[in-house]
GROMACS .gro file of C-alpha atoms in nm:
model
  248
    1MET     CA    1   0.000   0.000   0.000
    2CYS     CA    2   0.128   0.342  -0.094
    3LEU     CA    3   0.145   0.576   0.200
    4CYS     CA    4   0.336   0.893   0.129
    5ILE     CA    5   0.504   1.113  -0.117
    6VAL     CA    6   0.669   1.443  -0.061
    7VAL     CA    7   0.679   1.650  -0.373
    8LEU     CA    8   0.865   1.972  -0.439
    9PHE     CA    9   0.747   2.169  -0.739
   10PHE     CA   10   0.934   2.453  -0.905
   11SER     CA   11   0.943   2.622  -1.241
   12PHE     CA   12   1.235   2.735  -1.450
   13SER     CA   13   1.198   3.037  -1.675
   14SER     CA   14   1.309   2.810  -1.955
   15ARG     CA   15   1.389   2.903  -2.310
   16SER     CA   16   1.529   2.709  -2.599
   17VAL     CA   17   1.834   2.883  -2.742
   18SER     CA   18   1.986   2.795  -3.076
   19ARG     CA   19   2.363   2.830  -3.104
   20LEU     CA   20   2.610   2.771  -3.383
   21ILE     CA   21   2.884   2.525  -3.285
   22ASP     CA   22   3.127   2.432  -3.563
   23GLY     CA   23   2.872   2.551  -3.814
   24ILE     CA   24   2.596   2.333  -3.667
   25SER     CA   25   2.283   2.489  -3.515
   26ILE     CA   26   2.215   2.334  -3.174
   27SER     CA   27   1.906   2.401  -2.964
   28CYS     CA   28   2.009   2.419  -2.599
   29PRO     CA   29   1.735   2.444  -2.328
   30PHE     CA   30   1.959   2.549  -2.033
   31THR     CA   31   2.225   2.283  -2.091
   32CYS     CA   32   2.510   2.533  -2.088
   33PRO     CA   33   2.589   2.835  -1.863
   34SER     CA   34   2.473   3.093  -2.115
   35CYS     CA   35   2.135   2.920  -2.153
   36TYR     CA   36   2.055   2.831  -1.792
   37SER     CA   37   1.817   3.057  -1.603
   38PRO     CA   38   1.770   3.007  -1.225
   39PRO     CA   39   1.420   2.910  -1.109
   40SER     CA   40   1.173   3.176  -1.004
   41ARG     CA   41   1.087   3.121  -0.637
   42ASP     CA   42   0.725   3.232  -0.664
   43GLN     CA   43   0.667   2.923  -0.881
   44TYR     CA   44   0.793   2.661  -0.633
   45ILE     CA   45   0.558   2.429  -0.445
   46ILE     CA   46   0.631   2.152  -0.194
   47CYS     CA   47   0.355   1.894  -0.200
   48VAL     CA   48   0.335   1.643   0.087
   49LEU     CA   49   0.133   1.334   0.004
   50PHE     CA   50   0.038   1.139   0.312
   51LEU     CA   51   0.331   1.068   0.539
   52ARG     CA   52   0.130   0.829   0.755
   53SER     CA   53   0.165   0.897   1.127
   54THR     CA   54   0.108   0.533   1.226
   55TYR     CA   55   0.428   0.433   1.046
   56SER     CA   56   0.629   0.633   1.298
   57ASN     CA   57   0.495   0.411   1.578
   58ASN     CA   58   0.641   0.093   1.431
   59PRO     CA   59   0.853   0.184   1.127
   60ALA     CA   60   1.069  -0.130   1.135
   61LYS     CA   61   0.771  -0.341   1.030
   62ALA     CA   62   0.656  -0.098   0.766
   63ILE     CA   63   0.896   0.098   0.546
   64ASP     CA   64   1.266   0.036   0.496
   65GLY     CA   65   1.457   0.344   0.614
   66TRP     CA   66   1.143   0.521   0.736
   67ASP     CA   67   1.333   0.758   0.967
   68ASN     CA   68   1.552   0.868   0.677
   69VAL     CA   69   1.248   0.936   0.458
   70ILE     CA   70   1.096   1.148   0.735
   71HIS     CA   71   1.423   1.335   0.782
   72THR     CA   72   1.443   1.426   0.414
   73ALA     CA   73   1.078   1.534   0.412
   74ARG     CA   74   1.128   1.755   0.718
   75LYS     CA   75   1.443   1.897   0.566
   76LEU     CA   76   1.258   2.003   0.252
   77ILE     CA   77   0.991   2.176   0.461
   78ARG     CA   78   1.257   2.364   0.661
   79PHE     CA   79   1.426   2.478   0.342
   80ALA     CA   80   1.087   2.574   0.200
   81GLN     CA   81   1.059   2.824   0.485
   82ILE     CA   82   1.402   2.967   0.409
   83LEU     CA   83   1.338   2.989   0.036
   84GLU     CA   84   0.973   3.099   0.083
   85ILE     CA   85   0.829   2.809  -0.113
   86PRO     CA   86   0.456   2.736  -0.070
   87VAL     CA   87   0.349   2.390   0.048
   88LEU     CA   88   0.046   2.169  -0.008
   89ALA     CA   89  -0.032   1.820   0.122
   90THR     CA   90  -0.238   1.516   0.022
   91GLU     CA   91  -0.336   1.214   0.231
   92GLN     CA   92  -0.408   0.860   0.111
   93ASN     CA   93  -0.754   0.761   0.240
   94PRO     CA   94  -0.695   0.928   0.580
   95LYS     CA   95  -1.016   0.790   0.738
   96ALA     CA   96  -0.881   0.437   0.704
   97LEU     CA   97  -0.505   0.490   0.715
   98GLY     CA   98  -0.461   0.789   0.941
   99PRO     CA   99  -0.336   1.147   0.904
  100THR     CA  100  -0.003   1.292   0.799
  101ASP     CA  101   0.284   1.248   1.046
  102PRO     CA  102   0.277   1.554   1.276
  103SER     CA  103   0.656   1.550   1.306
  104LEU     CA  104   0.671   1.715   0.964
  105ASP     CA  105   0.553   2.028   1.146
  106LEU     CA  106   0.339   2.160   0.862
  107GLU     CA  107   0.171   2.385   1.119
  108SER     CA  108   0.493   2.586   1.138
  109LEU     CA  109   0.418   2.724   0.793
  110SER     CA  110   0.225   3.048   0.761
  111PRO     CA  111  -0.131   3.042   0.618
  112GLU     CA  112   0.003   3.212   0.307
  113GLN     CA  113   0.266   2.941   0.259
  114PHE     CA  114   0.062   2.629   0.339
  115LEU     CA  115  -0.192   2.580   0.059
  116GLY     CA  116  -0.395   2.303   0.220
  117CYS     CA  117  -0.419   1.926   0.262
  118PHE     CA  118  -0.623   1.717   0.016
  119PRO     CA  119  -0.750   1.360   0.078
  120LYS     CA  120  -0.725   1.109  -0.205
  121THR     CA  121  -0.781   0.743  -0.287
  122LYS     CA  122  -0.580   0.742  -0.610
  123PHE     CA  123  -0.221   0.622  -0.567
  124SER     CA  124  -0.086   0.897  -0.794
  125MET     CA  125  -0.095   1.252  -0.658
  126VAL     CA  126  -0.229   1.371  -0.993
  127ILE     CA  127  -0.577   1.471  -0.876
  128PRO     CA  128  -0.790   1.776  -0.971
  129GLU     CA  129  -0.695   1.976  -0.661
  130THR     CA  130  -0.320   1.945  -0.710
  131MET     CA  131  -0.337   1.983  -1.086
  132GLN     CA  132  -0.533   2.305  -1.050
  133ILE     CA  133  -0.251   2.447  -0.840
  134ILE     CA  134   0.015   2.324  -1.083
  135GLN     CA  135  -0.167   2.479  -1.377
  136GLU     CA  136  -0.247   2.809  -1.207
  137ARG     CA  137   0.114   2.852  -1.094
  138LYS     CA  138   0.252   2.726  -1.426
  139ILE     CA  139   0.470   2.466  -1.256
  140SER     CA  140   0.703   2.283  -1.493
  141ASN     CA  141   0.949   2.101  -1.263
  142ILE     CA  142   0.843   1.865  -0.985
  143ILE     CA  143   1.050   1.691  -0.717
  144LEU     CA  144   0.913   1.372  -0.561
  145VAL     CA  145   1.012   1.235  -0.221
  146GLY     CA  146   0.850   0.972   0.002
  147ILE     CA  147   0.691   0.630  -0.027
  148GLU     CA  148   0.631   0.398  -0.179
  149SER     CA  149   0.888   0.410  -0.456
  150HIS     CA  150   0.723   0.143  -0.670
  151ILE     CA  151   0.364   0.261  -0.619
  152CYS     CA  152   0.285   0.626  -0.544
  153ILE     CA  153   0.621   0.768  -0.651
  154LEU     CA  154   0.623   0.561  -0.968
  155GLN     CA  155   0.262   0.626  -1.071
  156THR     CA  156   0.287   0.998  -0.993
  157ALA     CA  157   0.607   1.042  -1.191
  158LEU     CA  158   0.485   0.847  -1.492
  159GLU     CA  159   0.158   1.039  -1.503
  160LEU     CA  160   0.333   1.374  -1.469
  161LEU     CA  161   0.586   1.286  -1.737
  162ALA     CA  162   0.299   1.209  -1.972
  163ALA     CA  163   0.115   1.531  -1.886
  164ARG     CA  164   0.133   1.856  -2.078
  165PHE     CA  165   0.030   2.195  -1.942
  166ALA     CA  166   0.045   2.511  -2.152
  167ALA     CA  167   0.222   2.309  -2.424
  168GLN     CA  168   0.521   2.263  -2.189
  169PRO     CA  169   0.643   1.923  -2.067
  170ILE     CA  170   0.688   1.862  -1.696
  171GLU     CA  171   1.029   1.759  -1.565
  172VAL     CA  172   1.018   1.517  -1.271
  173TYR     CA  173   1.296   1.479  -1.012
  174VAL     CA  174   1.307   1.181  -0.774
  175LEU     CA  175   1.531   1.206  -0.466
  176ALA     CA  176   1.736   0.890  -0.411
  177ASP     CA  177   1.788   0.983  -0.045
  178GLY     CA  178   1.419   1.044   0.014
  179VAL     CA  179   1.224   0.752  -0.133
  180SER     CA  180   1.169   0.399  -0.006
  181SER     CA  181   0.933   0.100   0.000
  182CYS     CA  182   0.833  -0.182   0.232
  183HIS     CA  183   1.092  -0.406   0.064
  184PRO     CA  184   1.421  -0.231  -0.016
  185GLN     CA  185   1.467  -0.422  -0.342
  186GLU     CA  186   1.158  -0.249  -0.485
  187VAL     CA  187   1.346   0.082  -0.479
  188PRO     CA  188   1.625   0.029  -0.737
  189VAL     CA  189   1.380  -0.139  -0.974
  190ALA     CA  190   1.143   0.159  -0.949
  191LEU     CA  191   1.424   0.416  -0.983
  192ALA     CA  192   1.563   0.239  -1.288
  193ARG     CA  193   1.220   0.233  -1.450
  194LEU     CA  194   1.168   0.602  -1.372
  195ALA     CA  195   1.508   0.702  -1.507
  196LYS     CA  196   1.435   0.513  -1.828
  197ALA     CA  197   1.100   0.692  -1.854
  198GLY     CA  198   1.271   1.030  -1.832
  199ALA     CA  199   1.269   1.121  -1.463
  200MET     CA  200   1.581   1.278  -1.309
  201VAL     CA  201   1.713   1.077  -1.013
  202THR     CA  202   1.910   1.310  -0.782
  203THR     CA  203   1.960   1.390  -0.411
  204SER     CA  204   1.796   1.636  -0.174
  205GLU     CA  205   2.109   1.845  -0.120
  206SER     CA  206   2.180   1.863  -0.492
  207ILE     CA  207   1.833   1.988  -0.579
  208LEU     CA  208   1.826   2.234  -0.287
  209PHE     CA  209   2.152   2.391  -0.402
  210GLN     CA  210   2.004   2.404  -0.751
  211LEU     CA  211   1.710   2.599  -0.609
  212GLN     CA  212   1.933   2.834  -0.409
  213ALA     CA  213   2.132   2.878  -0.731
  214ASP     CA  214   2.357   3.166  -0.618
  215ALA     CA  215   2.547   3.246  -0.298
  216ALA     CA  216   2.474   3.613  -0.365
  217ARG     CA  217   2.104   3.562  -0.299
  218PRO     CA  218   1.990   3.706   0.038
  219THR     CA  219   1.876   3.364   0.161
  220PHE     CA  220   2.220   3.205   0.133
  221LYS     CA  221   2.336   3.275   0.490
  222SER     CA  222   2.031   3.101   0.639
  223PHE     CA  223   2.050   2.835   0.369
  224ALA     CA  224   2.414   2.750   0.445
  225LYS     CA  225   2.347   2.741   0.820
  226GLN     CA  226   2.061   2.496   0.769
  227VAL     CA  227   2.277   2.278   0.544
  228LYS     CA  228   2.529   2.246   0.828
  229GLU     CA  229   2.255   2.167   1.081
  230GLU     CA  230   2.117   1.895   0.854
  231LYS     CA  231   2.460   1.748   0.774
  232ASP     CA  232   2.443   1.438   0.995
  233GLY     CA  233   2.087   1.352   0.897
  234THR     CA  234   2.165   1.408   0.531
  235ARG     CA  235   2.460   1.169   0.557
  236ARG     CA  236   2.246   0.903   0.726
  237ALA     CA  237   1.976   0.935   0.462
  238LEU     CA  238   2.231   0.904   0.182
  239ASP     CA  239   2.394   0.602   0.344
  240GLY     CA  240   2.060   0.439   0.422
  241LEU     CA  241   1.857   0.515   0.110
  242ALA     CA  242   2.071   0.632  -0.181
  243LYS     CA  243   2.247   0.295  -0.186
  244ASN     CA  244   1.924   0.165  -0.336
  245SER     CA  245   1.999   0.362  -0.653
  246SER     CA  246   2.338   0.197  -0.705
  247ARG     CA  247   2.204  -0.027  -0.978
  248LEU     CA  248   2.096   0.263  -1.199
   0.00000   0.00000   0.00000
């Protein structure tokens, strides 16, 4: 049973630039320094999809590396506050399976930043409520974190990769240090399938530095301090979860 996904959405001000290299015209959508444009922060969204609170009571019998998944989810929410990224949440059949884990501390977000929590029965997070937000904010890049890798993460990513909004494809990022399943061997199989389908498999620290983009930005001092505070937990999550991507 799929129980949680954490999703970070953001949008690049992308543009396809044609350049002449050795007499050949090459279209380059931010694949070189002169073409890359940092993301616009008002187009980021973190979407938390049902981090089930009952898993925290007995994680050893539920999800492999559960504590590491929770750490990465909490880390993203803390960085969302620093980078002023709005957050929304979804819950998988909460009447039967329980609410989102309170340790994520979603209540710490301001009313302007937390966009609400939406119940769902569908394994994918692609539901009308979330898609309305994605469309209205013109989101084009989405980061997925959580569980289960081979169910909710997989179905969400595949559906988003197939989707088209405003004639622009959606890029999907899956964090190797922030996804897991009941059986650890499900993870590398799911990540390999997602990579083949076009998803970008990366890490939480890598994508967060991509979002910060520039040390000259005013948020960098707080950003760097939080990176140091998260260092030990980040290392544990990498050691415990990212090993599952070694077969990619």
